[in-house]
């Protein structure tokens, strides 16, 4: 199993891969990879530290795909763009006589420049393990736009072919299948879909958040997933739901009713005589449910800078991709995330260039830490207080 971690070094961020044995750095694949300059591959260097061997992949100013797309629906344009990039980088590897099967396509090892939307891949020399294509197919199933029937059909077919043929399907056929997406959903279909949307929805400037997208995703009807049987075969792969915790609590409360020995609160009439007779006894008093409080980010002078709603709250300077826009040169396009998990709140750096800090301590790239009231949080050089 691949041992990796994200680290910060000087002015760059890296994904560091630990190698079980020290390789011969004179072997061809290592020489070509560490020389750099191959389009679509993450720049890499081989380092020997305290008797251990590591490959350092430069991920500065790039976003991990698993993080970036975790709360988005992937449309056919995204799917086409990704596979076009994968095809080009495989062709580039052929020019250098490098084995394309050594590209890792696990979502967590694929990166994207959120500025120009270019994809970058991690190449692992002489890799003899799985390259992650099956996991990537599952990722597409979990995140694709089920409104697009042509895309659904393509992705399910792709998954079946990968399950059956694996790397062989990646050689050429998969790219041909993806190319057919343009023939099934042209500009006229887009215009018609937009017209229907405008009729059904009120005309207002409404910014859809990632939380709202995921909520809509849960309401997909069976007609949109004709091959739901295949989806059910993905054991243990549950789609994320913003209302999962609430539904779970409601189910538990329902199950509690009628269970012998289980106290269930009921409405009771006030009886003065009974109250007087029972005076001095200790009785159970139901504590009212405390409303979940609203967390906010404040500037040092006390102004409210952002209100944290349920789910994930993204901070950065790229307006279309974040919930809180910070127009400052020290802030990355997608800089950090604050997530609410039950009654706990977590801060996570999203591979920012100038860092995310909690009480003066810098988080490593993609490191996640719990935050509490009155903690000081800094994005680049902008300071806030969490309350």
PDB file of C-alpha atoms in Angstrom, residues 88-377:
ATOM      1  CA  UNK A  88      -2.406  13.513 -23.828  1.00  0.00           C
ATOM      2  CA  UNK A  89      -0.153  12.686 -20.889  1.00  0.00           C
ATOM      3  CA  UNK A  90      -0.158   8.990 -21.853  1.00  0.00           C
ATOM      4  CA  UNK A  91       0.865   9.961 -25.388  1.00  0.00           C
ATOM      5  CA  UNK A  92       3.620  12.142 -23.929  1.00  0.00           C
ATOM      6  CA  UNK A  93       4.882   9.193 -21.892  1.00  0.00           C
ATOM      7  CA  UNK A  94       5.037   7.067 -25.023  1.00  0.00           C
ATOM      8  CA  UNK A  95       7.404   9.632 -26.540  1.00  0.00           C
ATOM      9  CA  UNK A  96       9.770   9.124 -23.601  1.00  0.00           C
ATOM     10  CA  UNK A  97       9.332   5.321 -23.599  1.00  0.00           C
ATOM     11  CA  UNK A  98       7.733   5.436 -20.151  1.00  0.00           C
ATOM     12  CA  UNK A  99       5.028   2.959 -19.163  1.00  0.00           C
ATOM     13  CA  UNK A 100       1.676   4.725 -18.970  1.00  0.00           C
ATOM     14  CA  UNK A 101       0.316   2.151 -16.497  1.00  0.00           C
ATOM     15  CA  UNK A 102       2.522   3.775 -13.868  1.00  0.00           C
ATOM     16  CA  UNK A 103       0.266   6.846 -13.754  1.00  0.00           C
ATOM     17  CA  UNK A 104      -1.787   6.730 -10.545  1.00  0.00           C
ATOM     18  CA  UNK A 105      -5.416   7.622 -11.164  1.00  0.00           C
ATOM     19  CA  UNK A 106      -6.627   7.457  -7.594  1.00  0.00           C
ATOM     20  CA  UNK A 107      -8.654  10.690  -7.081  1.00  0.00           C
ATOM     21  CA  UNK A 108      -6.470  11.655  -4.123  1.00  0.00           C
ATOM     22  CA  UNK A 109      -3.334  11.519  -6.306  1.00  0.00           C
ATOM     23  CA  UNK A 110      -4.680  13.629  -9.185  1.00  0.00           C
ATOM     24  CA  UNK A 111      -4.283  17.404  -9.008  1.00  0.00           C
ATOM     25  CA  UNK A 112      -5.713  20.359 -10.858  1.00  0.00           C
ATOM     26  CA  UNK A 113      -4.622  23.954 -11.257  1.00  0.00           C
ATOM     27  CA  UNK A 114      -7.840  25.794 -10.349  1.00  0.00           C
ATOM     28  CA  UNK A 115      -6.667  28.814 -12.334  1.00  0.00           C
ATOM     29  CA  UNK A 116      -6.291  27.257 -15.792  1.00  0.00           C
ATOM     30  CA  UNK A 117      -8.066  23.940 -14.946  1.00  0.00           C
ATOM     31  CA  UNK A 118      -5.133  21.825 -16.170  1.00  0.00           C
ATOM     32  CA  UNK A 119      -4.778  18.336 -14.666  1.00  0.00           C
ATOM     33  CA  UNK A 120      -1.531  16.927 -13.281  1.00  0.00           C
ATOM     34  CA  UNK A 121      -0.777  13.278 -12.593  1.00  0.00           C
ATOM     35  CA  UNK A 122       1.532  11.393 -10.260  1.00  0.00           C
ATOM     36  CA  UNK A 123       3.872   8.968 -12.024  1.00  0.00           C
ATOM     37  CA  UNK A 124       5.296   6.167  -9.858  1.00  0.00           C
ATOM     38  CA  UNK A 125       8.306   4.488 -11.488  1.00  0.00           C
ATOM     39  CA  UNK A 126       8.243   0.702 -11.801  1.00  0.00           C
ATOM     40  CA  UNK A 127       4.902   0.474 -10.029  1.00  0.00           C
ATOM     41  CA  UNK A 128       3.654  -3.092  -9.615  1.00  0.00           C
ATOM     42  CA  UNK A 129       0.518  -2.317  -7.607  1.00  0.00           C
ATOM     43  CA  UNK A 130      -2.966  -1.199  -8.701  1.00  0.00           C
ATOM     44  CA  UNK A 131      -2.968   2.153 -10.484  1.00  0.00           C
ATOM     45  CA  UNK A 132      -6.362   3.165  -9.090  1.00  0.00           C
ATOM     46  CA  UNK A 133      -8.528   3.036 -12.220  1.00  0.00           C
ATOM     47  CA  UNK A 134     -11.273   1.078 -10.447  1.00  0.00           C
ATOM     48  CA  UNK A 135     -11.367   3.550  -7.586  1.00  0.00           C
ATOM     49  CA  UNK A 136     -11.558   6.396 -10.094  1.00  0.00           C
ATOM     50  CA  UNK A 137     -14.524   4.759 -11.835  1.00  0.00           C
ATOM     51  CA  UNK A 138     -16.293   4.497  -8.472  1.00  0.00           C
ATOM     52  CA  UNK A 139     -15.507   8.156  -7.836  1.00  0.00           C
ATOM     53  CA  UNK A 140     -17.232   9.093 -11.100  1.00  0.00           C
ATOM     54  CA  UNK A 141     -20.269   7.019 -10.137  1.00  0.00           C
ATOM     55  CA  UNK A 142     -20.473   8.817  -6.816  1.00  0.00           C
ATOM     56  CA  UNK A 143     -20.160  12.347  -8.220  1.00  0.00           C
ATOM     57  CA  UNK A 144     -21.511  12.430 -11.779  1.00  0.00           C
ATOM     58  CA  UNK A 145     -24.532  14.522 -12.773  1.00  0.00           C
ATOM     59  CA  UNK A 146     -27.446  12.081 -12.870  1.00  0.00           C
ATOM     60  CA  UNK A 147     -29.579  14.610 -14.765  1.00  0.00           C
ATOM     61  CA  UNK A 148     -27.503  13.824 -17.874  1.00  0.00           C
ATOM     62  CA  UNK A 149     -28.721  10.421 -19.034  1.00  0.00           C
ATOM     63  CA  UNK A 150     -26.041  10.151 -21.740  1.00  0.00           C
ATOM     64  CA  UNK A 151     -23.325  10.727 -19.139  1.00  0.00           C
ATOM     65  CA  UNK A 152     -24.886   8.190 -16.780  1.00  0.00           C
ATOM     66  CA  UNK A 153     -24.966   5.563 -19.526  1.00  0.00           C
ATOM     67  CA  UNK A 154     -21.359   6.289 -20.489  1.00  0.00           C
ATOM     68  CA  UNK A 155     -19.994   6.131 -16.942  1.00  0.00           C
ATOM     69  CA  UNK A 156     -21.834   2.918 -16.051  1.00  0.00           C
ATOM     70  CA  UNK A 157     -20.583   1.300 -19.254  1.00  0.00           C
ATOM     71  CA  UNK A 158     -17.096   2.550 -18.457  1.00  0.00           C
ATOM     72  CA  UNK A 159     -17.266   1.037 -14.979  1.00  0.00           C
ATOM     73  CA  UNK A 160     -18.338  -2.346 -16.346  1.00  0.00           C
ATOM     74  CA  UNK A 161     -15.507  -2.343 -18.891  1.00  0.00           C
ATOM     75  CA  UNK A 162     -12.934  -1.416 -16.240  1.00  0.00           C
ATOM     76  CA  UNK A 163     -14.200  -4.176 -13.948  1.00  0.00           C
ATOM     77  CA  UNK A 164     -13.878  -6.644 -16.806  1.00  0.00           C
ATOM     78  CA  UNK A 165     -10.734  -5.537 -18.642  1.00  0.00           C
ATOM     79  CA  UNK A 166      -8.860  -3.156 -16.327  1.00  0.00           C
ATOM     80  CA  UNK A 167      -5.763  -1.538 -17.849  1.00  0.00           C
ATOM     81  CA  UNK A 168      -6.504  -3.002 -21.287  1.00  0.00           C
ATOM     82  CA  UNK A 169      -9.599  -0.801 -21.541  1.00  0.00           C
ATOM     83  CA  UNK A 170      -7.442   2.230 -20.716  1.00  0.00           C
ATOM     84  CA  UNK A 171      -5.231   1.779 -23.740  1.00  0.00           C
ATOM     85  CA  UNK A 172      -7.587   3.387 -26.268  1.00  0.00           C
ATOM     86  CA  UNK A 173     -11.225   2.240 -26.051  1.00  0.00           C
ATOM     87  CA  UNK A 174     -12.084   4.319 -22.990  1.00  0.00           C
ATOM     88  CA  UNK A 175     -11.133   7.530 -24.787  1.00  0.00           C
ATOM     89  CA  UNK A 176     -13.288   6.635 -27.794  1.00  0.00           C
ATOM     90  CA  UNK A 177     -16.267   6.036 -25.500  1.00  0.00           C
ATOM     91  CA  UNK A 178     -15.830   9.395 -23.788  1.00  0.00           C
ATOM     92  CA  UNK A 179     -15.578  11.206 -27.140  1.00  0.00           C
ATOM     93  CA  UNK A 180     -19.097  10.042 -28.019  1.00  0.00           C
ATOM     94  CA  UNK A 181     -20.540  12.210 -25.256  1.00  0.00           C
ATOM     95  CA  UNK A 182     -20.527  15.263 -27.557  1.00  0.00           C
ATOM     96  CA  UNK A 183     -22.871  13.566 -30.048  1.00  0.00           C
ATOM     97  CA  UNK A 184     -25.587  12.963 -27.460  1.00  0.00           C
ATOM     98  CA  UNK A 185     -25.854  16.326 -25.733  1.00  0.00           C
ATOM     99  CA  UNK A 186     -25.334  19.278 -28.048  1.00  0.00           C
ATOM    100  CA  UNK A 187     -25.909  23.021 -27.629  1.00  0.00           C
ATOM    101  CA  UNK A 188     -29.608  22.722 -28.563  1.00  0.00           C
ATOM    102  CA  UNK A 189     -30.208  20.355 -25.650  1.00  0.00           C
ATOM    103  CA  UNK A 190     -28.504  22.807 -23.330  1.00  0.00           C
ATOM    104  CA  UNK A 191     -30.741  25.655 -24.494  1.00  0.00           C
ATOM    105  CA  UNK A 192     -33.862  23.551 -24.050  1.00  0.00           C
ATOM    106  CA  UNK A 193     -32.800  22.462 -20.575  1.00  0.00           C
ATOM    107  CA  UNK A 194     -32.136  26.069 -19.579  1.00  0.00           C
ATOM    108  CA  UNK A 195     -35.556  27.129 -20.870  1.00  0.00           C
ATOM    109  CA  UNK A 196     -37.268  24.469 -18.777  1.00  0.00           C
ATOM    110  CA  UNK A 197     -35.263  25.495 -15.763  1.00  0.00           C
ATOM    111  CA  UNK A 198     -36.256  29.149 -16.178  1.00  0.00           C
ATOM    112  CA  UNK A 199     -39.943  28.227 -16.344  1.00  0.00           C
ATOM    113  CA  UNK A 200     -39.893  26.007 -13.274  1.00  0.00           C
ATOM    114  CA  UNK A 201     -37.792  28.244 -11.041  1.00  0.00           C
ATOM    115  CA  UNK A 202     -38.429  31.818  -9.843  1.00  0.00           C
ATOM    116  CA  UNK A 203     -36.309  34.501 -11.436  1.00  0.00           C
ATOM    117  CA  UNK A 204     -33.856  35.443  -8.738  1.00  0.00           C
ATOM    118  CA  UNK A 205     -30.139  35.668  -8.305  1.00  0.00           C
ATOM    119  CA  UNK A 206     -29.532  32.583  -6.267  1.00  0.00           C
ATOM    120  CA  UNK A 207     -26.029  31.289  -5.578  1.00  0.00           C
ATOM    121  CA  UNK A 208     -26.147  27.518  -5.212  1.00  0.00           C
ATOM    122  CA  UNK A 209     -23.823  26.290  -2.490  1.00  0.00           C
ATOM    123  CA  UNK A 210     -22.059  22.961  -2.380  1.00  0.00           C
ATOM    124  CA  UNK A 211     -24.394  21.965   0.448  1.00  0.00           C
ATOM    125  CA  UNK A 212     -27.462  22.617  -1.703  1.00  0.00           C
ATOM    126  CA  UNK A 213     -26.015  20.669  -4.623  1.00  0.00           C
ATOM    127  CA  UNK A 214     -25.446  17.628  -2.435  1.00  0.00           C
ATOM    128  CA  UNK A 215     -28.982  17.885  -1.025  1.00  0.00           C
ATOM    129  CA  UNK A 216     -30.427  17.904  -4.548  1.00  0.00           C
ATOM    130  CA  UNK A 217     -28.251  14.952  -5.430  1.00  0.00           C
ATOM    131  CA  UNK A 218     -29.987  12.834  -2.805  1.00  0.00           C
ATOM    132  CA  UNK A 219     -33.365  13.404  -4.511  1.00  0.00           C
ATOM    133  CA  UNK A 220     -32.412  11.653  -7.762  1.00  0.00           C
ATOM    134  CA  UNK A 221     -35.314   9.469  -8.855  1.00  0.00           C
ATOM    135  CA  UNK A 222     -34.943   5.836  -9.972  1.00  0.00           C
ATOM    136  CA  UNK A 223     -35.743   6.831 -13.557  1.00  0.00           C
ATOM    137  CA  UNK A 224     -32.500   8.732 -13.693  1.00  0.00           C
ATOM    138  CA  UNK A 225     -30.516   5.695 -12.627  1.00  0.00           C
ATOM    139  CA  UNK A 226     -31.759   2.861 -14.776  1.00  0.00           C
ATOM    140  CA  UNK A 227     -28.789   0.743 -13.811  1.00  0.00           C
ATOM    141  CA  UNK A 228     -29.235   1.123 -10.072  1.00  0.00           C
ATOM    142  CA  UNK A 229     -28.427  -2.563  -9.609  1.00  0.00           C
ATOM    143  CA  UNK A 230     -24.845  -1.882 -10.592  1.00  0.00           C
ATOM    144  CA  UNK A 231     -24.741   1.030  -8.170  1.00  0.00           C
ATOM    145  CA  UNK A 232     -25.884  -1.238  -5.336  1.00  0.00           C
ATOM    146  CA  UNK A 233     -23.023  -3.625  -6.093  1.00  0.00           C
ATOM    147  CA  UNK A 234     -20.575  -1.004  -4.920  1.00  0.00           C
ATOM    148  CA  UNK A 235     -20.606  -2.341  -1.366  1.00  0.00           C
ATOM    149  CA  UNK A 236     -19.773   0.179   1.304  1.00  0.00           C
ATOM    150  CA  UNK A 237     -19.891   3.146  -1.109  1.00  0.00           C
ATOM    151  CA  UNK A 238     -22.563   5.445   0.312  1.00  0.00           C
ATOM    152  CA  UNK A 239     -23.283   8.790  -1.242  1.00  0.00           C
ATOM    153  CA  UNK A 240     -22.729  11.776   0.991  1.00  0.00           C
ATOM    154  CA  UNK A 241     -25.828  13.485   2.358  1.00  0.00           C
ATOM    155  CA  UNK A 242     -26.093  16.792   4.137  1.00  0.00           C
ATOM    156  CA  UNK A 243     -29.162  15.467   6.017  1.00  0.00           C
ATOM    157  CA  UNK A 244     -27.721  12.074   6.979  1.00  0.00           C
ATOM    158  CA  UNK A 245     -27.208  12.952  10.652  1.00  0.00           C
ATOM    159  CA  UNK A 246     -30.708  14.392  11.010  1.00  0.00           C
ATOM    160  CA  UNK A 247     -32.284  11.330   9.356  1.00  0.00           C
ATOM    161  CA  UNK A 248     -30.286   9.061  11.626  1.00  0.00           C
ATOM    162  CA  UNK A 249     -31.478  10.888  14.727  1.00  0.00           C
ATOM    163  CA  UNK A 250     -35.107  10.730  13.564  1.00  0.00           C
ATOM    164  CA  UNK A 251     -34.788   6.983  12.978  1.00  0.00           C
ATOM    165  CA  UNK A 252     -33.369   6.410  16.449  1.00  0.00           C
ATOM    166  CA  UNK A 253     -36.158   8.420  18.075  1.00  0.00           C
ATOM    167  CA  UNK A 254     -38.747   6.417  16.136  1.00  0.00           C
ATOM    168  CA  UNK A 255     -37.189   3.153  17.253  1.00  0.00           C
ATOM    169  CA  UNK A 256     -37.121   4.320  20.873  1.00  0.00           C
ATOM    170  CA  UNK A 257     -40.904   4.695  20.996  1.00  0.00           C
ATOM    171  CA  UNK A 258     -42.588   1.645  22.473  1.00  0.00           C
ATOM    172  CA  UNK A 259     -39.382  -0.033  23.652  1.00  0.00           C
ATOM    173  CA  UNK A 260     -39.900  -1.356  27.174  1.00  0.00           C
ATOM    174  CA  UNK A 261     -37.920   0.562  29.749  1.00  0.00           C
ATOM    175  CA  UNK A 262     -37.228   3.433  27.382  1.00  0.00           C
ATOM    176  CA  UNK A 263     -38.342   6.862  28.604  1.00  0.00           C
ATOM    177  CA  UNK A 264     -40.205   8.824  25.935  1.00  0.00           C
ATOM    178  CA  UNK A 265     -41.243  12.387  26.644  1.00  0.00           C
ATOM    179  CA  UNK A 266     -44.998  13.021  26.473  1.00  0.00           C
ATOM    180  CA  UNK A 267     -47.143  16.094  26.912  1.00  0.00           C
ATOM    181  CA  UNK A 268     -48.570  16.165  30.476  1.00  0.00           C
ATOM    182  CA  UNK A 269     -51.318  18.267  31.989  1.00  0.00           C
ATOM    183  CA  UNK A 270     -50.433  20.394  34.958  1.00  0.00           C
ATOM    184  CA  UNK A 271     -52.223  19.113  38.103  1.00  0.00           C
ATOM    185  CA  UNK A 272     -51.868  21.293  41.195  1.00  0.00           C
ATOM    186  CA  UNK A 273     -53.053  18.567  43.615  1.00  0.00           C
ATOM    187  CA  UNK A 274     -50.568  16.030  42.304  1.00  0.00           C
ATOM    188  CA  UNK A 275     -47.830  18.626  42.475  1.00  0.00           C
ATOM    189  CA  UNK A 276     -48.553  19.304  46.160  1.00  0.00           C
ATOM    190  CA  UNK A 277     -48.713  15.603  47.008  1.00  0.00           C
ATOM    191  CA  UNK A 278     -45.379  14.920  45.320  1.00  0.00           C
ATOM    192  CA  UNK A 279     -43.616  17.918  46.835  1.00  0.00           C
ATOM    193  CA  UNK A 280     -40.177  16.982  48.070  1.00  0.00           C
ATOM    194  CA  UNK A 281     -39.705  14.109  45.625  1.00  0.00           C
ATOM    195  CA  UNK A 282     -37.078  14.214  42.909  1.00  0.00           C
ATOM    196  CA  UNK A 283     -38.656  13.894  39.488  1.00  0.00           C
ATOM    197  CA  UNK A 284     -37.161  13.787  35.986  1.00  0.00           C
ATOM    198  CA  UNK A 285     -37.424  17.068  34.132  1.00  0.00           C
ATOM    199  CA  UNK A 286     -36.809  16.934  30.392  1.00  0.00           C
ATOM    200  CA  UNK A 287     -34.171  19.429  29.350  1.00  0.00           C
ATOM    201  CA  UNK A 288     -35.211  21.429  26.296  1.00  0.00           C
ATOM    202  CA  UNK A 289     -33.215  20.740  23.180  1.00  0.00           C
ATOM    203  CA  UNK A 290     -30.559  23.392  22.725  1.00  0.00           C
ATOM    204  CA  UNK A 291     -30.641  24.962  19.308  1.00  0.00           C
ATOM    205  CA  UNK A 292     -27.451  24.566  17.370  1.00  0.00           C
ATOM    206  CA  UNK A 293     -25.617  27.824  17.556  1.00  0.00           C
ATOM    207  CA  UNK A 294     -24.382  29.732  14.572  1.00  0.00           C
ATOM    208  CA  UNK A 295     -20.610  30.019  14.259  1.00  0.00           C
ATOM    209  CA  UNK A 296     -18.995  33.075  12.728  1.00  0.00           C
ATOM    210  CA  UNK A 297     -15.615  34.454  11.717  1.00  0.00           C
ATOM    211  CA  UNK A 298     -14.824  37.934  13.049  1.00  0.00           C
ATOM    212  CA  UNK A 299     -12.171  40.439  12.057  1.00  0.00           C
ATOM    213  CA  UNK A 300      -9.809  41.572  14.848  1.00  0.00           C
ATOM    214  CA  UNK A 301     -11.907  44.761  15.264  1.00  0.00           C
ATOM    215  CA  UNK A 302     -15.091  42.745  15.874  1.00  0.00           C
ATOM    216  CA  UNK A 303     -16.824  42.873  12.467  1.00  0.00           C
ATOM    217  CA  UNK A 304     -18.550  39.726  11.154  1.00  0.00           C
ATOM    218  CA  UNK A 305     -16.590  38.432   8.159  1.00  0.00           C
ATOM    219  CA  UNK A 306     -18.375  35.147   7.508  1.00  0.00           C
ATOM    220  CA  UNK A 307     -21.229  33.031   8.850  1.00  0.00           C
ATOM    221  CA  UNK A 308     -20.577  29.282   8.883  1.00  0.00           C
ATOM    222  CA  UNK A 309     -23.559  27.227   7.823  1.00  0.00           C
ATOM    223  CA  UNK A 310     -24.034  23.473   8.108  1.00  0.00           C
ATOM    224  CA  UNK A 311     -21.639  21.490   5.945  1.00  0.00           C
ATOM    225  CA  UNK A 312     -18.422  22.665   4.360  1.00  0.00           C
ATOM    226  CA  UNK A 313     -17.408  26.331   4.184  1.00  0.00           C
ATOM    227  CA  UNK A 314     -14.699  27.092   1.625  1.00  0.00           C
ATOM    228  CA  UNK A 315     -12.437  30.140   1.855  1.00  0.00           C
ATOM    229  CA  UNK A 316     -10.382  31.597  -0.998  1.00  0.00           C
ATOM    230  CA  UNK A 317     -10.272  34.311  -3.645  1.00  0.00           C
ATOM    231  CA  UNK A 318     -11.835  32.426  -6.569  1.00  0.00           C
ATOM    232  CA  UNK A 319     -15.419  33.693  -6.339  1.00  0.00           C
ATOM    233  CA  UNK A 320     -17.192  30.892  -8.186  1.00  0.00           C
ATOM    234  CA  UNK A 321     -15.636  28.100  -6.116  1.00  0.00           C
ATOM    235  CA  UNK A 322     -15.772  29.349  -2.512  1.00  0.00           C
ATOM    236  CA  UNK A 323     -18.293  30.474   0.088  1.00  0.00           C
ATOM    237  CA  UNK A 324     -16.168  33.283   1.547  1.00  0.00           C
ATOM    238  CA  UNK A 325     -14.159  35.418  -0.882  1.00  0.00           C
ATOM    239  CA  UNK A 326     -10.953  37.031   0.389  1.00  0.00           C
ATOM    240  CA  UNK A 327      -9.467  39.373  -2.196  1.00  0.00           C
ATOM    241  CA  UNK A 328      -5.901  39.391  -0.963  1.00  0.00           C
ATOM    242  CA  UNK A 329      -2.684  38.421  -2.740  1.00  0.00           C
ATOM    243  CA  UNK A 330      -1.641  36.192   0.160  1.00  0.00           C
ATOM    244  CA  UNK A 331      -4.788  34.053  -0.161  1.00  0.00           C
ATOM    245  CA  UNK A 332      -4.929  31.120  -2.596  1.00  0.00           C
ATOM    246  CA  UNK A 333      -7.782  30.614  -5.031  1.00  0.00           C
ATOM    247  CA  UNK A 334      -9.146  27.791  -2.861  1.00  0.00           C
ATOM    248  CA  UNK A 335      -7.316  28.293   0.398  1.00  0.00           C
ATOM    249  CA  UNK A 336      -8.997  26.414   3.256  1.00  0.00           C
ATOM    250  CA  UNK A 337     -12.133  24.691   4.478  1.00  0.00           C
ATOM    251  CA  UNK A 338     -14.068  24.926   7.733  1.00  0.00           C
ATOM    252  CA  UNK A 339     -16.368  21.943   8.271  1.00  0.00           C
ATOM    253  CA  UNK A 340     -19.089  21.387  10.837  1.00  0.00           C
ATOM    254  CA  UNK A 341     -19.305  17.777  11.988  1.00  0.00           C
ATOM    255  CA  UNK A 342     -22.005  17.424  14.597  1.00  0.00           C
ATOM    256  CA  UNK A 343     -21.073  19.776  17.436  1.00  0.00           C
ATOM    257  CA  UNK A 344     -17.416  19.917  16.399  1.00  0.00           C
ATOM    258  CA  UNK A 345     -15.784  22.353  13.993  1.00  0.00           C
ATOM    259  CA  UNK A 346     -12.656  21.602  11.963  1.00  0.00           C
ATOM    260  CA  UNK A 347     -10.218  23.729  10.003  1.00  0.00           C
ATOM    261  CA  UNK A 348      -8.420  22.231   6.999  1.00  0.00           C
ATOM    262  CA  UNK A 349      -5.734  23.703   4.785  1.00  0.00           C
ATOM    263  CA  UNK A 350      -6.336  23.040   1.086  1.00  0.00           C
ATOM    264  CA  UNK A 351      -2.749  23.130  -0.133  1.00  0.00           C
ATOM    265  CA  UNK A 352      -2.549  26.915   0.159  1.00  0.00           C
ATOM    266  CA  UNK A 353       0.613  28.730  -0.877  1.00  0.00           C
ATOM    267  CA  UNK A 354       0.946  31.033   2.139  1.00  0.00           C
ATOM    268  CA  UNK A 355      -0.562  28.745   4.699  1.00  0.00           C
ATOM    269  CA  UNK A 356      -3.481  28.348   7.084  1.00  0.00           C
ATOM    270  CA  UNK A 357      -2.780  28.986  10.758  1.00  0.00           C
ATOM    271  CA  UNK A 358      -4.550  28.124  14.006  1.00  0.00           C
ATOM    272  CA  UNK A 359      -3.366  30.213  16.959  1.00  0.00           C
ATOM    273  CA  UNK A 360      -0.115  30.934  15.139  1.00  0.00           C
ATOM    274  CA  UNK A 361       0.660  27.307  14.248  1.00  0.00           C
ATOM    275  CA  UNK A 362       0.714  26.456  10.564  1.00  0.00           C
ATOM    276  CA  UNK A 363      -1.235  23.480   9.248  1.00  0.00           C
ATOM    277  CA  UNK A 364       0.437  21.123   6.813  1.00  0.00           C
ATOM    278  CA  UNK A 365      -1.187  20.845   3.362  1.00  0.00           C
ATOM    279  CA  UNK A 366      -4.550  19.076   3.765  1.00  0.00           C
ATOM    280  CA  UNK A 367      -4.045  18.820   7.521  1.00  0.00           C
ATOM    281  CA  UNK A 368      -7.271  19.009   9.517  1.00  0.00           C
ATOM    282  CA  UNK A 369      -7.489  20.396  13.070  1.00  0.00           C
ATOM    283  CA  UNK A 370     -10.356  20.991  15.463  1.00  0.00           C
ATOM    284  CA  UNK A 371     -11.043  24.637  16.317  1.00  0.00           C
ATOM    285  CA  UNK A 372     -12.830  26.116  19.314  1.00  0.00           C
ATOM    286  CA  UNK A 373     -14.310  29.426  20.370  1.00  0.00           C
ATOM    287  CA  UNK A 374     -11.905  32.391  20.365  1.00  0.00           C
ATOM    288  CA  UNK A 375      -9.261  30.541  18.325  1.00  0.00           C
ATOM    289  CA  UNK A 376      -7.321  32.851  16.026  1.00  0.00           C
ATOM    290  CA  UNK A 377      -7.351  31.700  12.414  1.00  0.00           C
TER     291      UNK A 377
END
